Short mmCIF file of N, CA and C in Angstrom, two decimals:
data_model
loop_
_atom_site.label_atom_id
_atom_site.label_comp_id
_atom_site.label_asym_id
_atom_site.label_seq_id
_atom_site.Cartn_x
_atom_site.Cartn_y
_atom_site.Cartn_z
N UNK A 1 -50.36 -81.33 56.64
CA UNK A 1 -50.04 -80.17 56.12
C UNK A 1 -49.34 -79.95 54.60
N UNK A 2 -48.71 -79.10 53.20
CA UNK A 2 -48.06 -78.62 52.85
C UNK A 2 -47.19 -78.43 53.74
N UNK A 3 -46.02 -78.23 52.47
CA UNK A 3 -43.80 -78.37 52.44
C UNK A 3 -44.53 -76.49 52.40
N UNK A 4 -44.68 -76.37 53.53
CA UNK A 4 -43.52 -74.41 52.96
C UNK A 4 -42.05 -74.55 52.29
N UNK A 5 -41.39 -75.05 52.16
CA UNK A 5 -40.03 -74.38 51.36
C UNK A 5 -40.44 -75.53 50.23
N UNK A 6 -41.84 -76.33 49.76
CA UNK A 6 -41.79 -76.87 48.78
C UNK A 6 -42.89 -75.64 47.55
N UNK A 7 -43.77 -74.23 48.26
CA UNK A 7 -43.76 -73.68 48.14
C UNK A 7 -43.45 -72.61 47.15
N UNK A 8 -43.56 -72.70 45.18
CA UNK A 8 -43.22 -71.52 44.80
C UNK A 8 -42.71 -69.89 45.98
N UNK A 9 -42.01 -69.53 44.97
CA UNK A 9 -41.19 -68.17 46.05
C UNK A 9 -42.69 -67.20 45.50
N UNK A 10 -42.44 -67.09 43.80
CA UNK A 10 -43.17 -66.85 43.74
C UNK A 10 -45.14 -66.09 44.40
N UNK A 11 -45.36 -66.78 44.42
CA UNK A 11 -46.37 -66.67 45.48
C UNK A 11 -46.69 -65.81 46.19
N UNK A 12 -47.51 -65.62 47.57
CA UNK A 12 -48.49 -64.44 48.25
C UNK A 12 -46.47 -64.43 49.25
N UNK A 13 -46.33 -62.69 48.86
CA UNK A 13 -45.47 -62.87 50.26
C UNK A 13 -46.36 -61.90 51.03
N UNK A 14 -46.64 -62.37 52.26
CA UNK A 14 -46.94 -61.03 53.36
C UNK A 14 -46.16 -59.66 53.47
N UNK A 15 -46.69 -58.88 53.71
CA UNK A 15 -46.13 -57.43 53.54
C UNK A 15 -45.08 -57.18 55.13
N UNK A 16 -44.98 -56.62 54.70
CA UNK A 16 -44.72 -55.84 56.57
C UNK A 16 -43.81 -55.05 56.17
N UNK A 17 -44.74 -53.51 56.84
CA UNK A 17 -44.94 -52.48 56.93
C UNK A 17 -43.90 -52.36 58.15
N UNK A 18 -43.92 -52.87 58.74
CA UNK A 18 -43.07 -53.15 60.57
C UNK A 18 -41.34 -52.38 61.12
N UNK A 19 -41.31 -53.35 59.68
CA UNK A 19 -39.69 -53.72 59.83
C UNK A 19 -39.36 -51.67 58.82
N UNK A 20 -39.79 -51.75 57.84
CA UNK A 20 -39.56 -50.15 56.91
C UNK A 20 -39.05 -48.42 57.68
N UNK A 21 -40.13 -48.74 58.83
CA UNK A 21 -40.38 -48.19 59.58
C UNK A 21 -39.89 -47.56 61.07
N UNK A 22 -39.16 -48.95 61.24
CA UNK A 22 -38.87 -49.02 62.72
C UNK A 22 -37.34 -48.24 62.41
N UNK A 23 -37.58 -47.07 63.42
CA UNK A 23 -35.89 -46.00 62.76
C UNK A 23 -35.34 -46.37 65.14
N UNK A 24 -34.66 -46.76 63.86
CA UNK A 24 -33.54 -47.13 65.77
C UNK A 24 -32.20 -46.26 65.48
N UNK A 25 -31.12 -46.10 66.35
CA UNK A 25 -29.89 -45.63 65.24
C UNK A 25 -29.45 -46.19 66.00
N UNK A 26 -27.68 -46.73 64.78
CA UNK A 26 -26.47 -47.73 64.29
C UNK A 26 -25.89 -47.50 65.60
N UNK A 27 -26.56 -46.45 66.54
CA UNK A 27 -25.60 -46.93 68.29
C UNK A 27 -26.01 -48.41 68.93
N UNK A 28 -27.28 -48.51 68.84
CA UNK A 28 -27.92 -49.11 69.47
C UNK A 28 -27.96 -50.91 69.03
N UNK A 29 -26.81 -50.62 68.35
CA UNK A 29 -25.67 -52.19 68.30
C UNK A 29 -23.80 -52.10 68.77
N UNK A 30 -23.43 -53.36 68.74
CA UNK A 30 -22.05 -52.96 68.76
C UNK A 30 -21.36 -54.42 69.00
N UNK A 31 -19.84 -54.01 68.40
CA UNK A 31 -19.86 -55.28 67.72
C UNK A 31 -19.40 -56.50 68.72
N UNK A 32 -19.86 -58.35 68.53
CA UNK A 32 -20.78 -58.88 69.76
C UNK A 32 -21.69 -59.02 70.27
N UNK A 33 -22.91 -58.61 70.02
CA UNK A 33 -24.13 -58.52 69.99
C UNK A 33 -24.53 -59.77 69.11
N UNK A 34 -25.01 -60.62 70.25
CA UNK A 34 -25.74 -61.24 69.25
C UNK A 34 -27.41 -60.87 68.83
N UNK A 35 -27.08 -60.54 67.46
CA UNK A 35 -28.92 -59.88 66.62
C UNK A 35 -29.88 -61.48 66.71
N UNK A 36 -31.22 -61.37 65.48
CA UNK A 36 -31.44 -62.42 64.77
C UNK A 36 -32.19 -61.37 63.35
N UNK A 37 -32.30 -61.51 62.24
CA UNK A 37 -32.88 -61.22 61.33
C UNK A 37 -34.26 -61.72 61.30
N UNK A 38 -36.05 -61.57 61.62
CA UNK A 38 -36.74 -61.87 61.42
C UNK A 38 -37.07 -62.44 60.38
N UNK A 39 -37.03 -63.01 60.13
CA UNK A 39 -37.25 -63.49 58.38
C UNK A 39 -38.83 -65.37 58.11
N UNK A 40 -39.74 -65.48 58.90
CA UNK A 40 -40.46 -66.25 58.36
C UNK A 40 -40.81 -66.35 60.19
N UNK A 41 -41.87 -67.84 59.75
CA UNK A 41 -42.28 -68.47 60.99
C UNK A 41 -42.49 -69.62 60.76
N UNK A 42 -41.63 -70.15 62.69
CA UNK A 42 -41.41 -71.16 62.70
C UNK A 42 -42.60 -72.18 63.93
N UNK A 43 -43.96 -72.71 63.22
CA UNK A 43 -44.78 -73.49 64.48
C UNK A 43 -45.23 -71.89 65.16
N UNK A 44 -45.38 -72.05 64.08
CA UNK A 44 -46.63 -70.13 64.68
C UNK A 44 -45.79 -69.04 65.51
N UNK A 45 -44.56 -69.66 64.79
CA UNK A 45 -44.26 -67.77 66.02
C UNK A 45 -42.75 -67.09 64.84
N UNK A 46 -42.30 -66.11 65.50
CA UNK A 46 -41.82 -65.86 64.54
C UNK A 46 -39.73 -65.49 64.78
N UNK A 47 -39.42 -66.79 63.20
CA UNK A 47 -38.11 -66.82 63.40
C UNK A 47 -37.23 -67.07 62.33
N UNK A 48 -35.47 -65.96 62.85
CA UNK A 48 -35.27 -65.52 61.82
C UNK A 48 -33.86 -66.23 61.65
N UNK A 49 -32.38 -65.84 60.64
CA UNK A 49 -31.25 -65.99 61.42
C UNK A 49 -30.38 -65.18 62.67
N UNK A 50 -29.97 -66.58 63.38
CA UNK A 50 -29.45 -66.04 64.37
C UNK A 50 -27.59 -65.10 63.88
N UNK A 51 -27.06 -64.37 64.29
CA UNK A 51 -25.34 -63.70 63.42
C UNK A 51 -25.17 -62.98 64.77
N UNK A 52 -23.92 -62.46 64.39
CA UNK A 52 -22.65 -61.50 65.50
C UNK A 52 -22.81 -60.57 64.80
N UNK A 53 -22.77 -59.32 65.55
CA UNK A 53 -22.17 -58.30 64.97
C UNK A 53 -20.18 -58.39 64.82
N UNK A 54 -20.20 -57.79 64.06
CA UNK A 54 -19.28 -58.32 63.82
C UNK A 54 -18.31 -56.17 63.26
N UNK A 55 -18.35 -55.21 62.83
CA UNK A 55 -18.16 -54.24 62.51
C UNK A 55 -19.29 -53.44 61.58
N UNK A 56 -18.54 -52.35 62.03
CA UNK A 56 -19.86 -51.12 60.83
C UNK A 56 -19.75 -51.25 59.72
N UNK A 57 -20.64 -51.03 59.16
CA UNK A 57 -19.79 -51.20 57.88
C UNK A 57 -21.55 -50.71 56.75
N UNK A 58 -21.62 -49.19 56.24
CA UNK A 58 -21.65 -48.89 54.68
C UNK A 58 -23.09 -50.12 54.30
N UNK A 59 -24.33 -49.17 54.36
CA UNK A 59 -24.93 -50.35 53.89
C UNK A 59 -25.88 -48.96 53.19
N UNK A 60 -25.33 -49.91 51.80
CA UNK A 60 -25.63 -49.27 50.72
C UNK A 60 -27.30 -49.11 49.67
N UNK A 61 -27.65 -50.14 50.30
CA UNK A 61 -29.10 -49.79 49.87
C UNK A 61 -29.51 -48.85 50.31
N UNK A 62 -29.74 -49.32 51.38
CA UNK A 62 -29.99 -47.43 52.85
C UNK A 62 -29.38 -46.17 52.04
N UNK A 63 -28.11 -46.41 52.24
CA UNK A 63 -27.51 -45.00 51.67
C UNK A 63 -27.70 -44.70 53.08
N UNK A 64 -26.74 -45.60 54.72
CA UNK A 64 -26.84 -45.45 55.96
C UNK A 64 -25.64 -46.39 56.87
N UNK A 65 -25.36 -45.34 58.05
CA UNK A 65 -24.82 -47.01 57.89
C UNK A 65 -25.25 -47.73 59.12
N UNK A 66 -24.73 -49.11 58.10
CA UNK A 66 -24.31 -50.97 58.96
C UNK A 66 -24.50 -51.07 59.65
N UNK A 67 -24.27 -52.59 60.01
CA UNK A 67 -22.63 -53.66 60.58
C UNK A 67 -23.13 -54.83 60.05
N UNK A 68 -22.03 -54.79 59.30
CA UNK A 68 -21.86 -56.71 59.34
C UNK A 68 -21.86 -57.94 60.27
N UNK A 69 -22.08 -58.54 59.97
CA UNK A 69 -22.83 -59.57 60.69
C UNK A 69 -22.37 -60.48 60.89
N UNK A 70 -21.38 -61.45 61.45
CA UNK A 70 -21.40 -62.90 60.93
C UNK A 70 -22.34 -64.00 60.81
N UNK A 71 -22.71 -65.15 60.30
CA UNK A 71 -23.51 -65.98 60.25
C UNK A 71 -23.01 -67.09 61.35
N UNK A 72 -23.12 -67.83 62.47
CA UNK A 72 -21.90 -68.45 62.85
C UNK A 72 -22.53 -70.23 62.07
N UNK A 73 -23.13 -70.36 61.85
CA UNK A 73 -23.57 -71.51 60.88
C UNK A 73 -22.43 -71.55 59.83
N UNK A 74 -22.26 -70.55 59.33
CA UNK A 74 -21.75 -69.76 57.61
C UNK A 74 -22.95 -70.37 57.22
N UNK A 75 -21.93 -70.90 56.11
CA UNK A 75 -23.55 -71.70 54.98
C UNK A 75 -22.62 -70.50 53.33
N UNK A 76 -23.89 -70.38 52.66
CA UNK A 76 -23.15 -69.40 51.02
C UNK A 76 -22.60 -68.38 51.49
N UNK A 77 -23.08 -67.65 52.58
CA UNK A 77 -22.55 -66.48 53.46
C UNK A 77 -22.77 -65.66 54.78
N UNK A 78 -21.57 -66.36 54.58
CA UNK A 78 -20.59 -66.69 56.49
C UNK A 78 -21.00 -65.11 56.86
N UNK A 79 -20.53 -63.71 55.59
CA UNK A 79 -20.64 -62.28 57.01
C UNK A 79 -21.52 -62.05 55.22
N UNK A 80 -22.77 -60.94 55.79
CA UNK A 80 -23.22 -59.72 55.64
C UNK A 80 -23.73 -58.61 56.04
N UNK A 81 -24.37 -57.34 55.25
CA UNK A 81 -23.86 -55.82 55.95
C UNK A 81 -26.22 -56.08 56.22
N UNK A 82 -25.62 -55.58 56.98
CA UNK A 82 -27.98 -55.42 57.21
C UNK A 82 -27.58 -54.06 57.77
N UNK A 83 -29.31 -53.05 57.78
CA UNK A 83 -29.06 -51.62 57.63
C UNK A 83 -29.90 -52.46 59.93
N UNK A 84 -29.96 -51.18 60.56
CA UNK A 84 -29.07 -51.86 61.91
C UNK A 84 -31.10 -52.23 62.36
N UNK A 85 -32.42 -51.14 60.75
CA UNK A 85 -33.88 -51.91 61.55
C UNK A 85 -34.41 -53.71 61.60
N UNK A 86 -33.22 -53.88 60.77
CA UNK A 86 -33.28 -55.02 60.90
C UNK A 86 -33.72 -56.66 61.29
N UNK A 87 -32.01 -55.46 62.39
CA UNK A 87 -31.80 -56.24 63.81
C UNK A 87 -32.29 -56.33 64.88
N UNK A 88 -32.08 -57.25 65.19
CA UNK A 88 -33.10 -57.78 67.45
C UNK A 88 -32.04 -58.51 68.14
N UNK A 89 -32.32 -57.96 69.09
CA UNK A 89 -30.86 -58.09 69.90
C UNK A 89 -31.68 -59.99 70.53
N UNK A 90 -30.72 -60.75 71.11
CA UNK A 90 -31.25 -62.19 70.80
C UNK A 90 -30.70 -62.22 72.81
N UNK A 91 -29.95 -61.75 72.95
CA UNK A 91 -29.07 -62.13 74.33
C UNK A 91 -29.83 -61.46 75.47
N UNK A 92 -29.73 -60.04 74.90
CA UNK A 92 -29.72 -59.68 76.53
C UNK A 92 -31.34 -59.02 75.75
N UNK A 93 -32.30 -58.62 77.25
CA UNK A 93 -33.24 -58.12 77.04
C UNK A 93 -33.18 -56.63 76.80
N UNK A 94 -34.00 -56.12 75.97
CA UNK A 94 -33.77 -55.08 74.78
C UNK A 94 -36.15 -54.31 75.00
N UNK A 95 -35.85 -53.37 76.02
CA UNK A 95 -37.48 -52.91 75.67
C UNK A 95 -37.86 -53.00 73.91
N UNK A 96 -36.70 -52.56 73.60
CA UNK A 96 -36.28 -51.79 72.22
C UNK A 96 -37.48 -52.58 70.93
N UNK A 97 -35.80 -53.58 71.50
CA UNK A 97 -36.31 -54.77 70.67
C UNK A 97 -37.34 -55.43 71.46
N UNK A 98 -37.66 -55.56 71.76
CA UNK A 98 -38.68 -56.46 72.14
C UNK A 98 -40.10 -56.02 71.60
N UNK A 99 -40.25 -54.98 71.88
CA UNK A 99 -40.92 -53.40 71.24
C UNK A 99 -41.14 -54.04 69.69
N UNK A 100 -40.41 -53.87 69.25
CA UNK A 100 -40.29 -54.81 66.86
C UNK A 100 -40.88 -55.63 67.57
N UNK A 101 -40.23 -56.46 67.58
CA UNK A 101 -41.17 -57.52 68.08
C UNK A 101 -42.22 -58.20 68.46
N UNK A 102 -42.77 -57.48 69.11
CA UNK A 102 -44.04 -57.79 70.05
C UNK A 102 -45.24 -57.11 68.50
N UNK A 103 -44.66 -55.72 68.21
CA UNK A 103 -45.64 -55.50 67.00
C UNK A 103 -45.41 -55.83 65.26
N UNK A 104 -44.37 -57.00 65.09
CA UNK A 104 -43.91 -57.46 63.59
C UNK A 104 -44.82 -58.80 63.90
N UNK A 105 -44.98 -59.61 64.45
CA UNK A 105 -45.94 -60.70 65.02
C UNK A 105 -47.61 -60.22 64.78
N UNK A 106 -48.19 -59.59 66.08
CA UNK A 106 -49.08 -59.40 65.88
C UNK A 106 -49.39 -58.45 64.29
N UNK A 107 -48.46 -58.50 63.35
CA UNK A 107 -48.72 -57.37 61.37
C UNK A 107 -48.69 -59.05 61.35
N UNK A 108 -47.24 -59.54 61.24
CA UNK A 108 -47.10 -60.34 60.04
C UNK A 108 -47.80 -61.99 60.54
N UNK A 109 -47.90 -62.37 61.51
CA UNK A 109 -48.49 -63.96 61.14
C UNK A 109 -49.18 -64.88 60.81
N UNK A 110 -50.33 -63.01 61.43
CA UNK A 110 -52.17 -63.27 60.60
C UNK A 110 -51.75 -63.72 59.34
N UNK A 111 -50.77 -63.23 59.14
CA UNK A 111 -51.15 -63.18 57.38
C UNK A 111 -49.96 -64.81 56.99
N UNK A 112 -48.76 -64.67 57.10
CA UNK A 112 -47.77 -66.14 56.50
C UNK A 112 -48.42 -67.64 57.16
N UNK A 113 -48.26 -68.05 56.62
CA UNK A 113 -48.65 -70.14 57.13
C UNK A 113 -48.01 -69.80 58.29
N UNK A 114 -48.04 -71.61 59.21
CA UNK A 114 -48.37 -71.63 60.37
C UNK A 114 -46.05 -72.22 60.62
N UNK A 115 -46.04 -72.27 58.99
CA UNK A 115 -43.88 -72.36 59.74
C UNK A 115 -44.24 -72.13 58.25
N UNK A 116 -43.95 -71.44 57.76
CA UNK A 116 -42.78 -70.33 56.96
C UNK A 116 -42.34 -69.89 57.08
N UNK A 117 -40.75 -70.73 57.01
CA UNK A 117 -39.12 -70.19 57.22
C UNK A 117 -38.69 -68.79 56.92
N UNK A 118 -39.46 -68.78 56.01
CA UNK A 118 -38.64 -67.53 54.64
C UNK A 118 -39.92 -66.93 54.00
N UNK A 119 -39.81 -65.26 54.77
CA UNK A 119 -41.47 -64.74 55.02
C UNK A 119 -41.26 -64.44 53.20
N UNK A 120 -39.72 -63.63 52.20
CA UNK A 120 -40.57 -63.57 51.48
C UNK A 120 -39.95 -61.90 51.40
N UNK A 121 -39.40 -61.10 52.23
CA UNK A 121 -39.15 -60.13 52.52
C UNK A 121 -37.43 -59.48 52.70
N UNK A 122 -36.74 -60.43 52.58
CA UNK A 122 -35.30 -60.30 51.92
C UNK A 122 -34.29 -60.73 51.22
N UNK A 123 -33.41 -59.79 50.79
CA UNK A 123 -32.53 -60.78 49.75
C UNK A 123 -31.37 -60.45 49.78
N UNK A 124 -30.05 -61.34 49.59
CA UNK A 124 -29.13 -60.24 49.91
C UNK A 124 -28.54 -60.51 48.79
N UNK A 125 -28.06 -59.25 48.19
CA UNK A 125 -27.50 -58.28 46.84
C UNK A 125 -25.94 -58.80 46.82
N UNK A 126 -25.16 -58.40 45.41
CA UNK A 126 -24.24 -58.93 45.35
C UNK A 126 -23.38 -58.45 45.83
N UNK A 127 -22.95 -56.92 46.77
CA UNK A 127 -21.92 -57.37 47.57
C UNK A 127 -21.71 -57.18 49.13
N UNK A 128 -23.36 -58.56 49.15
CA UNK A 128 -23.06 -59.54 50.37
C UNK A 128 -24.49 -58.42 51.59
N UNK A 129 -24.76 -57.64 51.00
CA UNK A 129 -26.14 -56.62 51.83
C UNK A 129 -27.91 -57.30 52.24
N UNK A 130 -27.80 -57.08 53.26
CA UNK A 130 -29.52 -57.73 52.90
C UNK A 130 -30.11 -56.99 53.24
N UNK A 131 -30.88 -56.75 52.61
CA UNK A 131 -31.99 -55.24 51.11
C UNK A 131 -33.31 -56.04 51.97
N UNK A 132 -34.39 -55.68 52.57
CA UNK A 132 -35.35 -56.12 52.57
C UNK A 132 -36.51 -54.87 51.45
N UNK A 133 -36.92 -56.20 51.70
CA UNK A 133 -37.58 -55.74 49.61
C UNK A 133 -38.88 -54.44 50.18
N UNK A 134 -38.39 -53.89 50.72
CA UNK A 134 -39.37 -52.38 51.26
C UNK A 134 -38.39 -51.24 50.95
N UNK A 135 -36.94 -51.36 51.61
CA UNK A 135 -35.84 -50.97 51.51
C UNK A 135 -36.05 -49.78 50.01
N UNK A 136 -34.74 -48.50 50.85
CA UNK A 136 -35.45 -46.88 49.16
C UNK A 136 -33.93 -48.54 48.49
N UNK A 137 -33.87 -48.61 47.52
CA UNK A 137 -33.50 -49.73 47.01
C UNK A 137 -33.28 -50.87 46.61
N UNK A 138 -34.63 -51.06 46.53
CA UNK A 138 -34.10 -52.92 46.85
C UNK A 138 -35.03 -52.90 45.27
N UNK A 139 -34.59 -53.30 44.02
CA UNK A 139 -33.90 -53.66 43.23
C UNK A 139 -33.37 -54.74 43.70
N UNK A 140 -33.96 -56.03 43.17
CA UNK A 140 -32.93 -57.73 42.63
C UNK A 140 -32.67 -57.41 41.57
#
């Protein structure tokens, strides 16, 4: 099986039409919540980056309220701002988040390789804001 990390980024990017149409309020999340941003697949299941909500923050790419989140693994960017529709609760059962992940899996898993950790739906802009490729101002 080819190494998914070795695939050029210019290759096929599966289309995520679920996330941009997700309707979720800013108040659905709160500081201290553990969340994940779904970014790809790992062995046939959805996978992503787990973070902790820190504080409310303006999400410039959508001109809406967002959340500043901290990646406990650190790395190149320890903090970023994401729109609520990009986030999924992981610490407690949440019917809305569970339904969103189910729809996302049904739509995306048939489109992406078995083990492609980065589906190409997001990038981080110069302001450390997570931008979905279908956000209103998603230009790179």
